CSV table of C-alpha atoms in Angstrom, one decimal:
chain,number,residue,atom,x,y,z
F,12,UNK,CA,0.0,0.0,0.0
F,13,UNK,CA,2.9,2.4,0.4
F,14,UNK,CA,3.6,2.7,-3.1
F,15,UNK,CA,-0.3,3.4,-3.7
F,16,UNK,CA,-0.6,5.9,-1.1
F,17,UNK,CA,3.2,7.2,-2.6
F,18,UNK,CA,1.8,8.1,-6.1
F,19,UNK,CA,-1.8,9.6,-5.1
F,20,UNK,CA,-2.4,12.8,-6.3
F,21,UNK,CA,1.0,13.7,-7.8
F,22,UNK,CA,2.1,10.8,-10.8
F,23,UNK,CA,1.5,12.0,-14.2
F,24,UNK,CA,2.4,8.9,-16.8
F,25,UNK,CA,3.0,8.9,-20.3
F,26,UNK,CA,1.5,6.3,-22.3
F,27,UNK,CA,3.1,6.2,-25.4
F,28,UNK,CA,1.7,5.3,-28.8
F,29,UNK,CA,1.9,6.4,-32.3
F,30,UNK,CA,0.3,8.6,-35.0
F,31,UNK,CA,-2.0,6.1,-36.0
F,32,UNK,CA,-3.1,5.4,-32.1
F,33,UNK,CA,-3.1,8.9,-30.8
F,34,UNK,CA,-5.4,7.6,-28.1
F,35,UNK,CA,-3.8,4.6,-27.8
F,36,UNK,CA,-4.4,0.8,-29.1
F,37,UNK,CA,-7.8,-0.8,-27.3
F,38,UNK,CA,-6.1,-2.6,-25.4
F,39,UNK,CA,-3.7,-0.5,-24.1
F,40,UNK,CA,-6.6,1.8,-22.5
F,41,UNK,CA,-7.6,-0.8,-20.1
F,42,UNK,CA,-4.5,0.5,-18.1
F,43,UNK,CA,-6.1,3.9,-17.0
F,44,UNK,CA,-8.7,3.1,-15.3
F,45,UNK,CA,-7.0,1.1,-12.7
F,46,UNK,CA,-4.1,3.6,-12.6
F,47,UNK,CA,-6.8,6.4,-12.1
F,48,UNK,CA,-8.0,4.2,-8.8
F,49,UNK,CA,-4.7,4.0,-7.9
F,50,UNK,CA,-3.7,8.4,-8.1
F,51,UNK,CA,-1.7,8.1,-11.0
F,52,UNK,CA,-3.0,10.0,-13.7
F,53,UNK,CA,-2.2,8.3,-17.6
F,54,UNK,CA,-1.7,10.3,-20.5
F,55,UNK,CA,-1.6,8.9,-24.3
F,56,UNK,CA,0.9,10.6,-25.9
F,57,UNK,CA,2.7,9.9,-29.2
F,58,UNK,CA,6.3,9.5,-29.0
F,59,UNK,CA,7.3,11.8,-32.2
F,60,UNK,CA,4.7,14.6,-31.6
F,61,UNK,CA,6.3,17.7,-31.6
F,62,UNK,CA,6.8,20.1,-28.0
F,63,UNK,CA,6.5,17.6,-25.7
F,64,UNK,CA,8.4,17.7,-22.4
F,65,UNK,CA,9.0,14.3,-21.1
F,66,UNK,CA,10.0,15.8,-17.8
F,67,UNK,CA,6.9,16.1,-17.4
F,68,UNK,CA,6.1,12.7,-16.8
F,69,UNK,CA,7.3,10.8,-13.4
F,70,UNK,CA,7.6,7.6,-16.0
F,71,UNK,CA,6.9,7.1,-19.6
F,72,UNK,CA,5.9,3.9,-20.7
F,73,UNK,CA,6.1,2.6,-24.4
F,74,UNK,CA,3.2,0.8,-25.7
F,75,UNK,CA,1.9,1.0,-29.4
F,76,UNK,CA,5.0,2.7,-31.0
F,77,UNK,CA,4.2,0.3,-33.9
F,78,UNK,CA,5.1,2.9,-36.6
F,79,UNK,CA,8.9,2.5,-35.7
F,80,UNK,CA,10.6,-0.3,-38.0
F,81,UNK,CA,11.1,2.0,-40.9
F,82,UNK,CA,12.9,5.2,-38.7
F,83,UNK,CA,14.6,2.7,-36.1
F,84,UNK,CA,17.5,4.6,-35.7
F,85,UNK,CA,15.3,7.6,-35.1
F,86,UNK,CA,13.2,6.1,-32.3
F,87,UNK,CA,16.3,4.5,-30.2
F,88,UNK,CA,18.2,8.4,-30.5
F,89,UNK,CA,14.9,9.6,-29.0
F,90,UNK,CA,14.2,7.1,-26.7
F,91,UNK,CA,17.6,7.6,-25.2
F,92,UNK,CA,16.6,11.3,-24.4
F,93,UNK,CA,13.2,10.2,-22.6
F,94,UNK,CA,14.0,10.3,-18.7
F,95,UNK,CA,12.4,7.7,-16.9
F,96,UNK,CA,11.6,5.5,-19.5
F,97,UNK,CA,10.1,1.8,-19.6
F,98,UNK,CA,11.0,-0.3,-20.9
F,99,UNK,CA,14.8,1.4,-20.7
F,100,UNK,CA,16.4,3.0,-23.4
F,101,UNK,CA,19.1,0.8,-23.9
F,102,UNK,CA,17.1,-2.4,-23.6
F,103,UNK,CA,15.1,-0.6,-26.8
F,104,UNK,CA,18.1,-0.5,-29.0
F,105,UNK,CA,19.1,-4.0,-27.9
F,106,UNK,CA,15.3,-5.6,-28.3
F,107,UNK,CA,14.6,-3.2,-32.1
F,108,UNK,CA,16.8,-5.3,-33.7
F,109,UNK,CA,16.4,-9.3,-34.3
F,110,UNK,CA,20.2,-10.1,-33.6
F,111,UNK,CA,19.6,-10.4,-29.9
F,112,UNK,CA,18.5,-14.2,-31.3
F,113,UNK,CA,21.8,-15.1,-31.7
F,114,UNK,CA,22.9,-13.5,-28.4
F,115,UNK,CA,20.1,-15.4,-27.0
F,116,UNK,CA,21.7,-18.5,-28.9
F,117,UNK,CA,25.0,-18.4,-27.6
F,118,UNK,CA,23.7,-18.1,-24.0
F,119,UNK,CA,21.7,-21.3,-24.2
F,120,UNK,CA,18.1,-20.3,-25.1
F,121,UNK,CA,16.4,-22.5,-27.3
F,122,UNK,CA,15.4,-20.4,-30.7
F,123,UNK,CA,14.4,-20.9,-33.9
F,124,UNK,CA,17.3,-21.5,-36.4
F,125,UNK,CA,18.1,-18.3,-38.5
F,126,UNK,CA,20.1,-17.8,-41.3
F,127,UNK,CA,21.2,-13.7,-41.8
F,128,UNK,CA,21.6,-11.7,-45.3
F,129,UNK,CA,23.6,-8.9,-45.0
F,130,UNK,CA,22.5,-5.3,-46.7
F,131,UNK,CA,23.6,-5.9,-49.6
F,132,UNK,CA,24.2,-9.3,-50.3
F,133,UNK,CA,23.5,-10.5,-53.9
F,134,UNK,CA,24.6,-13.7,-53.4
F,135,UNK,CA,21.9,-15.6,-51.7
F,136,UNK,CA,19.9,-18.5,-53.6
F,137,UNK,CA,16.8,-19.9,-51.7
F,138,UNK,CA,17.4,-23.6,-50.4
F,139,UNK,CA,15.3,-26.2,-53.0
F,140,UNK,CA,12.7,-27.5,-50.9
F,141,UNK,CA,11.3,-26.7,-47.5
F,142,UNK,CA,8.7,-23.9,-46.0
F,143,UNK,CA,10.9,-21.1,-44.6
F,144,UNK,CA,9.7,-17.7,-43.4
F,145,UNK,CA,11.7,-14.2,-44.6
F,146,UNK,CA,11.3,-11.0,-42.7
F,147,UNK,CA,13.7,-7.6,-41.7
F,148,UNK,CA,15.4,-7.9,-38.6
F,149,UNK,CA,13.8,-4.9,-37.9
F,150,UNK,CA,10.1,-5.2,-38.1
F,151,UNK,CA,6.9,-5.0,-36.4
F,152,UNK,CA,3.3,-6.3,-36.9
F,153,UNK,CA,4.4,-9.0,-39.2
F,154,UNK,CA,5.2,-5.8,-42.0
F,155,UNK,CA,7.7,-6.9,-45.1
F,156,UNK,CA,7.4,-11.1,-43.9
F,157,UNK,CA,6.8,-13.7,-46.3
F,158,UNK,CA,6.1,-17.6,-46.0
F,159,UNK,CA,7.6,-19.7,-48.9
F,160,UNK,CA,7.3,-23.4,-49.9
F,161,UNK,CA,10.9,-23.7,-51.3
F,162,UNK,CA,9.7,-26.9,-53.7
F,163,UNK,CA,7.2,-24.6,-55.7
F,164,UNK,CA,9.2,-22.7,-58.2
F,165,UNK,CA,7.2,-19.7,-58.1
F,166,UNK,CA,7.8,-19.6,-54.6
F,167,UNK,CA,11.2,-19.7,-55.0
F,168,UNK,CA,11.6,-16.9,-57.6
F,169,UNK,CA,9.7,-14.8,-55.2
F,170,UNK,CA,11.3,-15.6,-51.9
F,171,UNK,CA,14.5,-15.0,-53.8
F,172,UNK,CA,12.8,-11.2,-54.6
F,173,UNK,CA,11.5,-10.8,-51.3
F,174,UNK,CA,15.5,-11.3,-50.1
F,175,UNK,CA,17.0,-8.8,-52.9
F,176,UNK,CA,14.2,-6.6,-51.8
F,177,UNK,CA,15.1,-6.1,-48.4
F,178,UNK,CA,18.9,-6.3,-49.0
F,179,UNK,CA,18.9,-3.7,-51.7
F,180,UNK,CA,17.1,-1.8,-49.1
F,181,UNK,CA,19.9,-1.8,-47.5
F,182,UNK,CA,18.1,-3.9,-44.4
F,183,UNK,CA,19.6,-7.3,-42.6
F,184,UNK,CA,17.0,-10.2,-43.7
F,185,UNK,CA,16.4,-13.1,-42.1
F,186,UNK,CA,15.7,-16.6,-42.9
F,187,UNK,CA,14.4,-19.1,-40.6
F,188,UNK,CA,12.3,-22.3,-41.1
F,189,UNK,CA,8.5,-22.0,-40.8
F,190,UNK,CA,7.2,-24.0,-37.5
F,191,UNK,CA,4.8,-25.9,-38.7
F,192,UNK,CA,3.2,-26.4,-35.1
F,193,UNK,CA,2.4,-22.8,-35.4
F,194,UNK,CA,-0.9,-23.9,-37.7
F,195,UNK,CA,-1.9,-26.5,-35.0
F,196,UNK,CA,-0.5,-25.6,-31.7
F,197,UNK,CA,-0.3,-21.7,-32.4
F,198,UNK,CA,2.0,-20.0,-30.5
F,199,UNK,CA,1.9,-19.4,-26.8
F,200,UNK,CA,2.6,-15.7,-25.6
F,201,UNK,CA,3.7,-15.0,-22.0
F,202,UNK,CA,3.3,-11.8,-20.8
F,203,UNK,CA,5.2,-11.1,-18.0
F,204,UNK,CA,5.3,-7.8,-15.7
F,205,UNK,CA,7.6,-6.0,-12.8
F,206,UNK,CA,6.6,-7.6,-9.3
F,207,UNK,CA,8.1,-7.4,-5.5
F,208,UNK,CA,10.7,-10.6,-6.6
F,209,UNK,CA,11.1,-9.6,-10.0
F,210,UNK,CA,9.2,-10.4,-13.4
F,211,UNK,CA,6.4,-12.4,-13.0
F,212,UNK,CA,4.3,-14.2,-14.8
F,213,UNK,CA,0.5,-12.2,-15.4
F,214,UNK,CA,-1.1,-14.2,-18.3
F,215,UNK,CA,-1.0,-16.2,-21.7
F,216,UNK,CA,-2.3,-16.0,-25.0
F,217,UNK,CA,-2.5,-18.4,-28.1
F,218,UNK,CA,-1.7,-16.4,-31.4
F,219,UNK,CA,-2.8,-18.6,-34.5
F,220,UNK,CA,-1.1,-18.4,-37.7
F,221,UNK,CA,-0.6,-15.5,-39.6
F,222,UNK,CA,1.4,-16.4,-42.3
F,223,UNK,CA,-0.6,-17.8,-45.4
F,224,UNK,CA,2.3,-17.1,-48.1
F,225,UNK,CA,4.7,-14.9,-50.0
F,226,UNK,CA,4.7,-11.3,-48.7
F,227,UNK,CA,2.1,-9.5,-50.6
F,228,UNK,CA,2.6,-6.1,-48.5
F,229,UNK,CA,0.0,-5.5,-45.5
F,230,UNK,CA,-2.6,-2.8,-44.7
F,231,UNK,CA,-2.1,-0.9,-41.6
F,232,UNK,CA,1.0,-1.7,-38.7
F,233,UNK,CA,0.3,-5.0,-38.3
F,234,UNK,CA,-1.7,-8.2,-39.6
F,235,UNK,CA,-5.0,-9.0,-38.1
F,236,UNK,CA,-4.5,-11.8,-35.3
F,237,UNK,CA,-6.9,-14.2,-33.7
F,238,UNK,CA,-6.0,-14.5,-30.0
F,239,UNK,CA,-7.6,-16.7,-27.2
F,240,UNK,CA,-5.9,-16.8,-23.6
F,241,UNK,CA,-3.7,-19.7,-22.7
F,242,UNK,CA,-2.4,-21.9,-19.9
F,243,UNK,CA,1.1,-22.5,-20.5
F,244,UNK,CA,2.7,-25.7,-20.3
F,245,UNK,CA,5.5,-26.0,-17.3
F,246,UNK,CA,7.5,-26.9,-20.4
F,247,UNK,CA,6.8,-23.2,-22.2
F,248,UNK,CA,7.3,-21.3,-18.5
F,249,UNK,CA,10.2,-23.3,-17.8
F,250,UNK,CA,12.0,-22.1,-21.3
F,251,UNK,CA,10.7,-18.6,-20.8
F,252,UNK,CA,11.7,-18.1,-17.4
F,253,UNK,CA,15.1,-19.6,-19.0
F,254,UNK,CA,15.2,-17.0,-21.7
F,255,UNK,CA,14.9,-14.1,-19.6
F,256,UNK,CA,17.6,-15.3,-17.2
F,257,UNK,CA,19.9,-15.2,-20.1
F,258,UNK,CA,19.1,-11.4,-21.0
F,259,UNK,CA,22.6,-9.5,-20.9
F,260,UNK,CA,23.6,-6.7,-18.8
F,261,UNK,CA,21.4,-7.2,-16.1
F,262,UNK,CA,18.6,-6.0,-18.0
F,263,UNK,CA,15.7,-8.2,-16.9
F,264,UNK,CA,16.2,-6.4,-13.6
F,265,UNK,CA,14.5,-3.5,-15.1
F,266,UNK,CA,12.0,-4.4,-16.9
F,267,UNK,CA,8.6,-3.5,-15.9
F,268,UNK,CA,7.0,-6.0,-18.7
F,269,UNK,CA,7.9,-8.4,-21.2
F,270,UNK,CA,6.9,-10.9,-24.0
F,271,UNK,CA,8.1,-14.2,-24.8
F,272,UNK,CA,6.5,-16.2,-27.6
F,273,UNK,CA,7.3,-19.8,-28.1
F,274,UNK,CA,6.4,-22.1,-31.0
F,275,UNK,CA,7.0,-26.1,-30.9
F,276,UNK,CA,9.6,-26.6,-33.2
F,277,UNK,CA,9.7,-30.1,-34.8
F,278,UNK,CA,11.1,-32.1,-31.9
F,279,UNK,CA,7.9,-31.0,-30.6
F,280,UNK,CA,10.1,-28.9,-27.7
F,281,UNK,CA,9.2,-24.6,-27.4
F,282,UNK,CA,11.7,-22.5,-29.0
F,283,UNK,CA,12.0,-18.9,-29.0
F,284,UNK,CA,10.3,-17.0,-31.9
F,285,UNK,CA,10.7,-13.9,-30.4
F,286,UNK,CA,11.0,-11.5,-27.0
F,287,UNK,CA,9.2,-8.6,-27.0
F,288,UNK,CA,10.6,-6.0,-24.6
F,289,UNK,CA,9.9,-2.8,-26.8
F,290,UNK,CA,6.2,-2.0,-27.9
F,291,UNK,CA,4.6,-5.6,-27.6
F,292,UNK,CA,0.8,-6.2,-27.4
F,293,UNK,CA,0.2,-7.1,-23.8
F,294,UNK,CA,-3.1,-8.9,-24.4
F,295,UNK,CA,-4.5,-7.1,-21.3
F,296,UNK,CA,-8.1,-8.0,-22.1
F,297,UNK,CA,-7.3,-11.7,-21.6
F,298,UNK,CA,-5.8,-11.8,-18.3
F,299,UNK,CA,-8.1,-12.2,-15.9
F,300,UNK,CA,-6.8,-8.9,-13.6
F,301,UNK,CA,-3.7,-8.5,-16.0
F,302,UNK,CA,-4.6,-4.6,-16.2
F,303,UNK,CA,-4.5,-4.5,-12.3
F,304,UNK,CA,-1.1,-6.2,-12.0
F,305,UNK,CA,0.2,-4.1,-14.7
F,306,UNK,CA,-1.0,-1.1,-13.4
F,307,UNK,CA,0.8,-2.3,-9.6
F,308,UNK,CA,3.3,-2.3,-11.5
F,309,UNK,CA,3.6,0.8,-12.9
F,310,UNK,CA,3.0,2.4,-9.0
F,311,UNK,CA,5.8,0.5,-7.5
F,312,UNK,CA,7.6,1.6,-10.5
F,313,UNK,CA,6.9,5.2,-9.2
F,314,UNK,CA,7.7,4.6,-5.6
């Protein structure tokens, strides 16, 4: 209760979206209500708009920044000059860019095999048979990913496209083999969020596919998702409790949320798809009490 009484009547906190979400995602409003009952008093604000004065805020929190990907170097510059910021600025420069895989990799998480084109590179040639997936290393929403059946011709020429296209860009691709559990199972997102003993686990979702095929472009930020909550195996907590032991330089120490989302991969065993410590979907609306928790959070943050 000390932290409660702590931020009544004098916490002003920045949630921070994007253009396209001045007001914030859905989702993400869920979290002022409870902050209201707790004193603090949350503010959408977009992270580029012009005149702001982050000082302003006792702690800005990043949420739907999903208009990022293509000005990346932009957003981490900025976010390092936004005091008080969660997740931390140096975590977002480290999380905005898919590399932290191979970290991850080296350290002993299990993840999903990737295979990295270089800006530039001319040279690639799309393996002759399998179903891989192709996507920027910086990306959010699912924007600029393909999923390719190797043995189809067609499918070739064009995953071979999609790879010039990025690289010509001037972007780092990636290619990794498509999950196929992903169109059974679905993948299993835990959310996770700052507690007295550290992170700790709030909720679960199931994501169903969202692939269906080459990368035709995509309306909007992000693909359209169908999402149910989740129980997680102890299997899938086990590996993402794992995973976020393994984060470098002390960094899940202050964190006040993250993501980790697991697919099978085909020894039937979770790997790690992706952690989400930036802008990620939180899923609040099914977690029984998740806006609560995150919004306890977010206090103890303050005090």
């Amino acid at each position: 209760m000390a932290g409660i009484h702590a931020a009544r009547g004098s916490s002003r906190v920045a949630l921070i979206s994007c253009g396209e979400f001045p007001q914030l995602d859905e989702d993400d409003r869920l979290l002022i209500a409870p902050l209201a009952e707790r004193g603090v008093r949350a503010e959408p604000v977009v992270w580029d708009a012009p005149g702001t004065d982050w000082t302003d805020y006792r702690l800005a929190v990043l949420r739907s920044t999903w208009d990022y990907a293509p000005r990346r170097d932009e957003f981490v510059d900025w976010a390092a000059t936004v005091p008080n910021l969660a997740n931390p600025a140096d975590v977002v420069r480290w999380n905005t860019d898919k590399r932290y895989l191979d970290t991850l990799s080296a350290a002993g998480a299990p993840t999903v095999p990737t295979t990295w084109v270089e800006p530039g590179d001319s040279t690639w040639r799309p393996p002759d048979h399998g179903e891989y997936v192709i996507k920027p290393a910086v990306s959010a929403g699912s924007r600029d990913t393909g999923r390719y059946d190797l043995a189809d011709s067609d499918h070739r020429r064009l995953a071979a496209e999609h790879v010039r296209r990025l690289a010509g860009a001037g972007r780092l691709t990636m290619v990794q083999p498509y999950l196929a559990a992903v169109d059974t199972v679905g993948e299993t997102a835990l959310l996770y969020f700052a507690g007295p003993a550290g992170l700790e686990l709030s909720h679960a979702i199931r994501k169903g596919p969202l692939l269906t095929g080459p990368d035709l472009g995509v309306d909007g930020l992000f693909r359209p998702e169908t999402i149910e909550p989740r129980t997680p195996s102890l299997e899938e907590a086990a590996i993402a409790r794992k995973v976020l032991a393994l984060l470098p330089h002390g960094y899940a120490d202050r964190l006040l949320y993250a993501r980790v989302d697991l697919i099978p991969g085909p020894d039937g065993r979770p790997v790690l798809v992706e952690l989400e410590l930036t802008e990620p979907s939180l899923f609040l609306a099914h977690g029984r009490d998740a806006p609560a928790r995150l919004a306890d959070a977010i206090v103890a943050r303050l005090a």
